[in-house]
Short mmCIF file of C-alpha atoms and ligand atoms in Angstrom, two decimals:
data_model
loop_
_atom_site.label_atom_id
_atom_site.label_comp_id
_atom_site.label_asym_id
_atom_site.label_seq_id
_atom_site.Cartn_x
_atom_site.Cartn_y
_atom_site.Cartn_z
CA UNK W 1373 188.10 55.76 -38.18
CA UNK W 1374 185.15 56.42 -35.82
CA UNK W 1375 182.43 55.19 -34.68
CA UNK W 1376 178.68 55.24 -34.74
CA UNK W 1377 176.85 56.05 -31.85
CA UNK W 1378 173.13 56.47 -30.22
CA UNK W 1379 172.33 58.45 -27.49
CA UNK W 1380 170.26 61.12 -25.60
CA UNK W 1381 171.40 64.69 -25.70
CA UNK W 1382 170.20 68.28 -24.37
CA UNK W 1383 170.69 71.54 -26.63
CA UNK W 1384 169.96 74.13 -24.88
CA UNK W 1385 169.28 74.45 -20.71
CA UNK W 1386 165.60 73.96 -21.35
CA UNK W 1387 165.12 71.51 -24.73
CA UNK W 1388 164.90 67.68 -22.54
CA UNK W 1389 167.23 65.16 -23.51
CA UNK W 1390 166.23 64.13 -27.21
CA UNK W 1391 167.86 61.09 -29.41
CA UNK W 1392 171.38 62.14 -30.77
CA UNK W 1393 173.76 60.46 -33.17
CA UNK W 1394 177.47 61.09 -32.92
CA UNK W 1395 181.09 60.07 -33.30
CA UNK W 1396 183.45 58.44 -30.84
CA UNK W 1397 187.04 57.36 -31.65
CA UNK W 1398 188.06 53.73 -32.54
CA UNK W 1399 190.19 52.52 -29.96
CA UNK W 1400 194.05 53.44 -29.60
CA UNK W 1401 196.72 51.09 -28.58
CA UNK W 1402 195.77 51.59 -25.01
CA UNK W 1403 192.02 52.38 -24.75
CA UNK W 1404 189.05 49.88 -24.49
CA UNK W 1405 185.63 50.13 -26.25
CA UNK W 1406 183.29 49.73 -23.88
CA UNK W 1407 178.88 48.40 -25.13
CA UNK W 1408 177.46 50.37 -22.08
CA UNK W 1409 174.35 48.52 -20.45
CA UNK W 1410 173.47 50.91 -17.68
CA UNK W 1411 173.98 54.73 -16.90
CA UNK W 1412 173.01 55.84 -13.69
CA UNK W 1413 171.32 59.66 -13.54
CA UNK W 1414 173.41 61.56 -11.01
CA UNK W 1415 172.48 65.22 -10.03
CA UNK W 1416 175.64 66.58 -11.47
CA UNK W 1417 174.19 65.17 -14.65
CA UNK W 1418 171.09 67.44 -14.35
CA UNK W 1419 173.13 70.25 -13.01
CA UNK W 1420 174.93 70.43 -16.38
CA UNK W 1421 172.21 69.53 -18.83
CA UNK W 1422 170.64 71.85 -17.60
CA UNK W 1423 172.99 74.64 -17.30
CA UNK W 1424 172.53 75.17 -13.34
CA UNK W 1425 176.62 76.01 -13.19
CA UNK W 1426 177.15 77.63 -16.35
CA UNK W 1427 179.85 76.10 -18.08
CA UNK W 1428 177.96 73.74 -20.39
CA UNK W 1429 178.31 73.30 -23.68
CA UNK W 1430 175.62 71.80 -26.57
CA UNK W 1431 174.88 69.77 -27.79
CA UNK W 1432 175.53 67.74 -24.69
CA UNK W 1433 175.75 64.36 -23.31
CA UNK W 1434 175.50 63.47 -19.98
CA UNK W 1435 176.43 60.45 -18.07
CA UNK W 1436 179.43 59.34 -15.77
CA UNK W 1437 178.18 56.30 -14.21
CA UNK W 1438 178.48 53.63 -16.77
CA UNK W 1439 178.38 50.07 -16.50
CA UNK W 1440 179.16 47.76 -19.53
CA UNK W 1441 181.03 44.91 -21.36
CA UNK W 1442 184.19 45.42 -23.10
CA UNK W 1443 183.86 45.24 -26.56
CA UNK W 1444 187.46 45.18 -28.10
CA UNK W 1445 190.77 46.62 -26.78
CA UNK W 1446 193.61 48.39 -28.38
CA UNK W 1447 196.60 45.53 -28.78
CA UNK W 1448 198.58 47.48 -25.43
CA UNK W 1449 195.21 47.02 -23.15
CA UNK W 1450 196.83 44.19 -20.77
CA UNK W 1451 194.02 44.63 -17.57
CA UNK W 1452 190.93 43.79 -19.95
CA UNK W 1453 190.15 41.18 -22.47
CA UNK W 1454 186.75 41.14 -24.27
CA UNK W 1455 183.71 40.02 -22.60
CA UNK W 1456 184.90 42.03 -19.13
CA UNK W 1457 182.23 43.80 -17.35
CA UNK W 1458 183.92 47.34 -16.67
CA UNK W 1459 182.73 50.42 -15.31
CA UNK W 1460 183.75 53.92 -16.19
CA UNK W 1461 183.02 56.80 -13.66
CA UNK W 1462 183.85 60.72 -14.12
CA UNK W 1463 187.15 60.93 -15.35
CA UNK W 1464 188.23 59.66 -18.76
CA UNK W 1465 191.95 61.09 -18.73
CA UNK W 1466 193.84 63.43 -17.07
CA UNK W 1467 197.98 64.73 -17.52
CA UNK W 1468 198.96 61.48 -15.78
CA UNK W 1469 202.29 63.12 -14.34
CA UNK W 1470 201.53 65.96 -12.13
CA UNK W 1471 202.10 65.10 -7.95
CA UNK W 1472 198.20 63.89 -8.06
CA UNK W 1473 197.94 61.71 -11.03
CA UNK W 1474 201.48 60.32 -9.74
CA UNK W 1475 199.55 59.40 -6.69
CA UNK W 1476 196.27 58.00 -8.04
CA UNK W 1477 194.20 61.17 -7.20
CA UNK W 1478 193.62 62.42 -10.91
CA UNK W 1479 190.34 64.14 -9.66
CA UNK W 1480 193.06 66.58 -8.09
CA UNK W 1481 195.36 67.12 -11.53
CA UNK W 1482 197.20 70.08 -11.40
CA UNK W 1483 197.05 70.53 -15.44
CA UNK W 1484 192.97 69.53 -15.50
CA UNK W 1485 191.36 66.20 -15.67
CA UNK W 1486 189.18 65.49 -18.39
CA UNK W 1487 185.63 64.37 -17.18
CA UNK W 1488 183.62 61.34 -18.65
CA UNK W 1489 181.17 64.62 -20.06
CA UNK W 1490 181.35 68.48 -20.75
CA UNK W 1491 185.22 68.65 -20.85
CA UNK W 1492 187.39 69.59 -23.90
CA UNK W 1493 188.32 66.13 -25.71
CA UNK W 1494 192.01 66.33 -25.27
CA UNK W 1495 192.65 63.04 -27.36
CA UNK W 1496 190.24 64.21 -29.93
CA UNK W 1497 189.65 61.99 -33.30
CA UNK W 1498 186.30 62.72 -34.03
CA UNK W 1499 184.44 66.08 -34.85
CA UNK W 1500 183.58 66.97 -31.14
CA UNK W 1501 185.69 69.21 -29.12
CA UNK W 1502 183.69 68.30 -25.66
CA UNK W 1503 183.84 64.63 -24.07
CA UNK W 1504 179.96 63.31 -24.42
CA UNK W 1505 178.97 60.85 -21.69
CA UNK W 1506 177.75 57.79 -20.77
CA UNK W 1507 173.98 58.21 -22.05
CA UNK W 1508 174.72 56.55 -25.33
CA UNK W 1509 175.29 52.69 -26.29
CA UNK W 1510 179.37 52.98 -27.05
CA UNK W 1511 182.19 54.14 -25.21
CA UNK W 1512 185.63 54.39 -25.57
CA UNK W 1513 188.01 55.20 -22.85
CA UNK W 1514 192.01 55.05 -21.82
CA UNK W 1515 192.90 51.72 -19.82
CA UNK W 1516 194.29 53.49 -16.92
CA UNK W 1517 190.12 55.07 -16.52
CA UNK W 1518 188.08 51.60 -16.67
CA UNK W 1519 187.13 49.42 -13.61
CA UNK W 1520 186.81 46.21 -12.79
CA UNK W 1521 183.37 45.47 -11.92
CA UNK W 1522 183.20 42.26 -9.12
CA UNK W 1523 181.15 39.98 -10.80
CA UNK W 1524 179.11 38.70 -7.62
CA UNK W 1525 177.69 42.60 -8.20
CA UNK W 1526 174.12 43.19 -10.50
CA UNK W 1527 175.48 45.28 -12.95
CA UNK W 1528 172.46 47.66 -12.81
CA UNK W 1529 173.12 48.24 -9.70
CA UNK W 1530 176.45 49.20 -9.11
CA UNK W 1531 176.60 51.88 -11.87
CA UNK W 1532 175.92 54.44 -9.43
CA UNK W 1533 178.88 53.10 -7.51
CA UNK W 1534 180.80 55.25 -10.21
CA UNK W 1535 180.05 58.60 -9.16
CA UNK W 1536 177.73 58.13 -5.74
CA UNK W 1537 179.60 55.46 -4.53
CA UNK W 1538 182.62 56.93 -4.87
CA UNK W 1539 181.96 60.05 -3.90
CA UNK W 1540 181.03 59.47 -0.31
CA UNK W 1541 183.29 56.30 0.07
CA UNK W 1542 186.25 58.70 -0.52
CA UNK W 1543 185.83 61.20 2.37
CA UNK W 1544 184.92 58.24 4.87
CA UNK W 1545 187.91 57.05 4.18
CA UNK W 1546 190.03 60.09 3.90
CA UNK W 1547 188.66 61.44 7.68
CA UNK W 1548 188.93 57.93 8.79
CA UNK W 1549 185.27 57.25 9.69
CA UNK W 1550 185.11 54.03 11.35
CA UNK W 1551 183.90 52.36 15.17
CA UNK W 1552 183.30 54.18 18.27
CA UNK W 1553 182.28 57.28 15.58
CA UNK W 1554 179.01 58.89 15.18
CA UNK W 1555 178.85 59.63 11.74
CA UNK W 1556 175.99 62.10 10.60
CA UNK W 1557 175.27 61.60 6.76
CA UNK W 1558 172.82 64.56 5.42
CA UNK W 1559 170.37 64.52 2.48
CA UNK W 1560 168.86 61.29 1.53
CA UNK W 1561 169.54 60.83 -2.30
CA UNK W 1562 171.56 58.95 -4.63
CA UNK W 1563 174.65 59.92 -3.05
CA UNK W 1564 173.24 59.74 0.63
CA UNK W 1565 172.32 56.51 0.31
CA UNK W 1566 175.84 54.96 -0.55
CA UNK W 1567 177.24 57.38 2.27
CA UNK W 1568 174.57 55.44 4.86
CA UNK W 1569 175.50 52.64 3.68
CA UNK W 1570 179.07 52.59 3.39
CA UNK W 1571 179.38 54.60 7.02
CA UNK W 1572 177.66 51.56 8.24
CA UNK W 1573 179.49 49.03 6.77
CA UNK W 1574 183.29 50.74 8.01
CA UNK W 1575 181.36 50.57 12.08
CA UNK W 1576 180.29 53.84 12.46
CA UNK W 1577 177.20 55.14 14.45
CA UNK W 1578 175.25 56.54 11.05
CA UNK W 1579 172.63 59.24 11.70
CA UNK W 1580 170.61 60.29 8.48
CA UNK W 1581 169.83 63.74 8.66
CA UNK W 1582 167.05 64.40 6.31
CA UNK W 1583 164.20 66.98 5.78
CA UNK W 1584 161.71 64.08 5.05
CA UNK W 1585 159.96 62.58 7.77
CA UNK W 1586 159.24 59.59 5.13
CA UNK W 1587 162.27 58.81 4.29
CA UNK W 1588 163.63 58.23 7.76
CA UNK W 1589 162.35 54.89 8.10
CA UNK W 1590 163.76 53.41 4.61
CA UNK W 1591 167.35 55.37 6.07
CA UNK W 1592 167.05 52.54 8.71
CA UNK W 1593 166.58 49.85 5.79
CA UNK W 1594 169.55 51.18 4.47
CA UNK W 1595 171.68 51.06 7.56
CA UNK W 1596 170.89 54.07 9.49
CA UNK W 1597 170.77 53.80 13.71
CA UNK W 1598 169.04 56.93 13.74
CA UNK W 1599 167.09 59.69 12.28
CA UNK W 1600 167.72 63.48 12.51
CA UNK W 1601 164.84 65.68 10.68
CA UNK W 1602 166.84 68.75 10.04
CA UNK W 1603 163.76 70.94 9.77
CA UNK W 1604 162.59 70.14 13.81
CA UNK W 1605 164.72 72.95 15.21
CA UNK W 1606 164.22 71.23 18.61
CA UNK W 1607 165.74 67.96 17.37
CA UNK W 1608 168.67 69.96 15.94
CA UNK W 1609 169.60 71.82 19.15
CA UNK W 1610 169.27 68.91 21.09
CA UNK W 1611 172.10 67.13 18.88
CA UNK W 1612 174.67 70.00 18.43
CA UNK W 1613 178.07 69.12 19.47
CA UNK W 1614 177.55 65.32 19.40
CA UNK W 1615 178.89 64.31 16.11
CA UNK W 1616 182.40 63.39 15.39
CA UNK W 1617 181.84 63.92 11.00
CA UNK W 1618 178.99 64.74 8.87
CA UNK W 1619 178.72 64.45 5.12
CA UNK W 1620 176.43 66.95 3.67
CA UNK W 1621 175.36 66.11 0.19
CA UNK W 1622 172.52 68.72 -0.21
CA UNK W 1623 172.57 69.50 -3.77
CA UNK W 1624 171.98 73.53 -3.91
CA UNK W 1625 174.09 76.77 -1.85
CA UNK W 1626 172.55 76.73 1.88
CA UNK W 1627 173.05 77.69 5.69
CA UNK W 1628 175.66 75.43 7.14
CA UNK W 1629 175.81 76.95 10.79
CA UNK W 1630 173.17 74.67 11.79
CA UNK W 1631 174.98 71.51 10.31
CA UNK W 1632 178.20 73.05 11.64
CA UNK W 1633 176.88 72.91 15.30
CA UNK W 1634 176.08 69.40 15.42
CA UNK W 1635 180.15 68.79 15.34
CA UNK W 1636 181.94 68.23 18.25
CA UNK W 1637 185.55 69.94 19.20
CA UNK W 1638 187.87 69.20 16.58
CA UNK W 1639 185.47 67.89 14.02
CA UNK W 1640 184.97 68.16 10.22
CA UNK W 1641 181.96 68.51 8.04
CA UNK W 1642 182.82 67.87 4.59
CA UNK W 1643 180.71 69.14 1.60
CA UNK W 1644 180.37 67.60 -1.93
CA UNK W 1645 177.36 68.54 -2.74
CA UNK W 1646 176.86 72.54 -3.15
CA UNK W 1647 179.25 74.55 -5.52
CA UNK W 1648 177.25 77.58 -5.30
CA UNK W 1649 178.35 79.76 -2.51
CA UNK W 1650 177.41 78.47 1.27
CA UNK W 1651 176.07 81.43 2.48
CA UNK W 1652 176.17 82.14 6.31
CA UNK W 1653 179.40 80.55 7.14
CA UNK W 1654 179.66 82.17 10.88
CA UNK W 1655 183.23 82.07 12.26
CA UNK W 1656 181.61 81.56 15.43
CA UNK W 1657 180.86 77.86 15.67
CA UNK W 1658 184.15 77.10 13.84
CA UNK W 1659 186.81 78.57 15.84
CA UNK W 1660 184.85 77.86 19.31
CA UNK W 1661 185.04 74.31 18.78
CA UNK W 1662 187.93 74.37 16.36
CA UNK W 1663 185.48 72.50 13.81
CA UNK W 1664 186.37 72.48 9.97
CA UNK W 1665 184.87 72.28 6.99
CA UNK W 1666 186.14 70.53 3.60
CA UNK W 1667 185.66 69.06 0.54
CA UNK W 1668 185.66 66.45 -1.71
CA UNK W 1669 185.67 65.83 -5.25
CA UNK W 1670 184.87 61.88 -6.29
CA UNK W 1671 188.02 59.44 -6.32
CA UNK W 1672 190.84 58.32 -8.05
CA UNK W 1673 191.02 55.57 -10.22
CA UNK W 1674 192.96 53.25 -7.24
CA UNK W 1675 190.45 54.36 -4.69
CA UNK W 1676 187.63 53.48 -7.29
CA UNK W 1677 188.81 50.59 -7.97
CA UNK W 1678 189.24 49.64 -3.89
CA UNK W 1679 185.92 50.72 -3.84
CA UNK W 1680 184.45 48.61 -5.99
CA UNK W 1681 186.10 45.82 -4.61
CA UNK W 1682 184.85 46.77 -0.80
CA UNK W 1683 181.25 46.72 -2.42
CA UNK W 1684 182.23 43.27 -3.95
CA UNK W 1685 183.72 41.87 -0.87
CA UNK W 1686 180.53 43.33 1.08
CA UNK W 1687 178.11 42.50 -1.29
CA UNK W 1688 177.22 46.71 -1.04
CA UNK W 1689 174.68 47.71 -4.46
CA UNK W 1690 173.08 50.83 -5.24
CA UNK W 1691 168.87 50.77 -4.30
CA UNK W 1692 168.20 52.03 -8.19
CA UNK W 1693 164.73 52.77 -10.31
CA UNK W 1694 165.59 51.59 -13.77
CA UNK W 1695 164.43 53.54 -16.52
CA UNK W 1696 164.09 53.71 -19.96
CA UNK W 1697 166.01 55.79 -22.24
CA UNK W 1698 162.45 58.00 -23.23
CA UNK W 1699 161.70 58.23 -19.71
CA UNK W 1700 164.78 60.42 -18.79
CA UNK W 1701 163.28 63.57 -18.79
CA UNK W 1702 160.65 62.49 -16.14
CA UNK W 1703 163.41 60.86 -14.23
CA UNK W 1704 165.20 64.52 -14.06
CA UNK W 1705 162.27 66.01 -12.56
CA UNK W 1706 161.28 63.78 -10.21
CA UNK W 1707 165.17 63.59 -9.29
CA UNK W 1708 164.76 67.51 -8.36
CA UNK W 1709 162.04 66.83 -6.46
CA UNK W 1710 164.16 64.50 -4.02
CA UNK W 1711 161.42 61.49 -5.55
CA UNK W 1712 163.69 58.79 -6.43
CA UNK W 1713 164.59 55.73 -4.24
CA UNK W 1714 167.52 56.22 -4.61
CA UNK W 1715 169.05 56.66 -7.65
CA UNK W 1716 166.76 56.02 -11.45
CA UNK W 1717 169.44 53.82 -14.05
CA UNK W 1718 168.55 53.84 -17.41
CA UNK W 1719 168.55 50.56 -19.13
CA UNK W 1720 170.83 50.89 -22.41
CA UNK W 1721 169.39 48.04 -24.11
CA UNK W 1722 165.76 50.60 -24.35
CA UNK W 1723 167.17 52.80 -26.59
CA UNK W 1724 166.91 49.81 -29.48
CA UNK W 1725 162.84 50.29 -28.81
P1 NAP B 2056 169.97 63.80 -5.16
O1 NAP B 2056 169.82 62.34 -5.46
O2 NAP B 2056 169.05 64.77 -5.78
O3 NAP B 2056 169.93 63.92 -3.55
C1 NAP B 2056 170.06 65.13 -2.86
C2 NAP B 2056 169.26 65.05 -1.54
O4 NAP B 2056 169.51 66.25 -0.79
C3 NAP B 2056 167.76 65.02 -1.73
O5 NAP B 2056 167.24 63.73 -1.94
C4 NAP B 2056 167.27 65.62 -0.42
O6 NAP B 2056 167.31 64.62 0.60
C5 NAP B 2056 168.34 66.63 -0.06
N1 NAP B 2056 167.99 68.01 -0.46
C6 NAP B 2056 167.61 68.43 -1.70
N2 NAP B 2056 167.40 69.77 -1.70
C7 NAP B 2056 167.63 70.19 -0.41
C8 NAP B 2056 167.58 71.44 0.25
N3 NAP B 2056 167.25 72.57 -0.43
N4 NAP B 2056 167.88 71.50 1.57
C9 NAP B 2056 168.21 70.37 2.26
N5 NAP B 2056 168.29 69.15 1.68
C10 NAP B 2056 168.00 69.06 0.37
O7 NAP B 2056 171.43 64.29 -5.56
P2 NAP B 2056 172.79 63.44 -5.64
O8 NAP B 2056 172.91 62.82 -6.98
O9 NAP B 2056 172.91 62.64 -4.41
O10 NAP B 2056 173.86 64.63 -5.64
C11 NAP B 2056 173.95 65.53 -4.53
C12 NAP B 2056 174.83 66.69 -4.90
O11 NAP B 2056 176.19 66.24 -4.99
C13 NAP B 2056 174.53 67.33 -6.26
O12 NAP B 2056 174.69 68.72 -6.16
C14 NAP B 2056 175.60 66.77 -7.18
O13 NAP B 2056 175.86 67.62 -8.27
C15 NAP B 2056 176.75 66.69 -6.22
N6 NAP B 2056 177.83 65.75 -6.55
C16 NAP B 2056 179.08 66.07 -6.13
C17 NAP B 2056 180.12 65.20 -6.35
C18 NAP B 2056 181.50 65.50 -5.84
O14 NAP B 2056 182.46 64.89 -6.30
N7 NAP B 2056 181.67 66.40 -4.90
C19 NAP B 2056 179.88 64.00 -7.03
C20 NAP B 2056 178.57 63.70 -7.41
C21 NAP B 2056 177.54 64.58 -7.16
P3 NAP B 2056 166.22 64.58 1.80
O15 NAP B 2056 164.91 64.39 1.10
O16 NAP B 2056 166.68 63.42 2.61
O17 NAP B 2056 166.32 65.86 2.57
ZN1 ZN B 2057 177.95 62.30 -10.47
ZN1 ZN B 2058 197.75 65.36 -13.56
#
């Protein structure tokens, strides 16, 4: 048994997202069906409609920050019971026994995780070989790859807590921002944002290194202490080697070296938001301050989770732009043209109109 669901797909790199009927599996034993309210519109989302990193696969579905209520539960579910608000973020499954699912990193899985969109369905039971995503009004997912959602938390707005909350809480945490630190976070957008905000609320010293003059004051609304435009070369000199971490979430292959020479000795800049390749990567301001660079993909399901319950505990929600369902397409555009404050969620219940 399946069942019936509405949603917004692409079919080709340039069609738009266009309503789109399909299948999703009843739930197992262990999975929970999920009535999604909100689905945040991350750039990795455009990225793959879109075919920007040439894997995808139509028609396709996109969508891996999902907020919503559980629905009904397969009769092993014990950490849900109907009624639940749950999230589900990028991962609906992985091997769950390699040396990273064993320790809660199953963005890492040796044998492949399976993301919330555009990955082979490796639990299958309907007609689609790719996972479809969270742009749709029914979900069902694996126990072990739902969240609890803190209820003192609008719903709306901590869907993009799924991917862009995650996704810079994870390397503050893993490089152990915290006081004392002077934290540089770069590019101002939906994942920006949480990464100013999040950098602020574990002590730091957060600069917001942006190439929009506008948007530096709203950085300090956010919980920026100061403002770096990266395009004022003069500003840029004047700040190399003071920074003990930057973030860089700039969506598209660029120079680093002038990023890398705001680190001090011994410091890290870690990337999550280029895949393409990161051209001019001198040795030269690496090995004279023996700087790195890394990066990072999302969370686990345990750091999620923690996550979640930080912004709970620290009352920390996404600044979102709700949209309707029709509206997407304009919502990808102005996305690309770094004009959205800070992240657009669509509201589910607008694909009924
Ligand atoms: P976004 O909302 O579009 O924000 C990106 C920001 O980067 C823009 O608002 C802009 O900020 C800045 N920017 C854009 N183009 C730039 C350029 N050419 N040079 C310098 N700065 C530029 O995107 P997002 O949703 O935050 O996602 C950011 C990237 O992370 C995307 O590539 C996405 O696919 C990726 N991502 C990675 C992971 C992961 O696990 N590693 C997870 C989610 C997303 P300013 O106006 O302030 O300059
Ligand atoms: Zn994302
Ligand atoms: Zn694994």
């Amino acid at each position: 048994m399946t069942m019936h669901v509405h949603g917004y797909a692409t079919h080709s790199a340039t069609s738009g997202l266009v309503p789109f009927t399909f299948e999703r599996r009843d739930p197992r034993p262990s999975d929970v069906a999920i009535d999604i309210l909100y689905c945040g519109v991350c750039h990795s989302d455009i990225h793959s409609a879109r075919n920007e990193w040439g894997w995808t696969q139509y028609p396709f579905v996109p969508g891996h920050e999902i907020i919503g209520r559980v629905a009904a539960i397969g009769n092993k579910v014990s950490k849900f019971k109907i009624g639940d608000m749950v999230g589900v973020g990028c991962l609906v499954d992985s091997c769950r026994h390699c040396a990273s699912c064993n320790e809660g990193l199953e963005q890492y899985c040796d044998n492949g995780f399976t993301g919330t969109y555009g990955s082979e369905d490796k639990i299958g039971g309907t007609p689609h070989k790719m996972t479809l995503g969270g742009y749709s009004d029914k979900i069902t997912v694996e126990e072990r790859f739902v969240l609890r959602v803190p209820t003192n938390l609008d719903p709306a707005a901590a869907a993009p807590l799924l991917c862009a909350g995650i996704t810079t809480y994870s390397p503050l945490k893993h490089w152990k921002v915290g006081p004392g630190q002077k934290v540089g976070i770069v590019g101002l957008g939906g994942l920006g944002h949480m990464g100013v905000k999040f950098a602020h609320a574990m002590g730091a010293h957060v600069v917001m290194i942006t190439t929009s003059p506008k948007k530096g004051e709203d950085a300090k609304k956010l919980g920026a202490d100061e403002v770096l435009l990266s395009k004022d070369a003069k500003a840029m000199e004047a700040a190399q080697n003071s920074f003990d971490f930057l973030l860089n979430t700039i969506p598209v292959g660029h120079d680093v070296d002038p990023y890398m020479a705001l680190l001090k000795r011994d410091a890290t800049m870690v990337v999550v938001g280029a895949v393409e390749p990161l051209t001019k990567v001198s040795g030269i301001p690496l090995i004279f301050r023996r700087r790195s660079m890394a990066g990072s993909l999302i969370g686990g399901l345990p750091e999620t989770q923690e996550m979640l319950d930080f912004c709970g505990k620290h009352n920390i929600i996404c600044d979102i732009e709700m949209v309707a369902m029709k509206d997407v397409n304009e919502a990808y555009d102005r996305t690309v043209k770094s004009d959205v404050k800070y992240r657009f969620v669509i509201d589910m219940a607008s694909l009924k109109e």
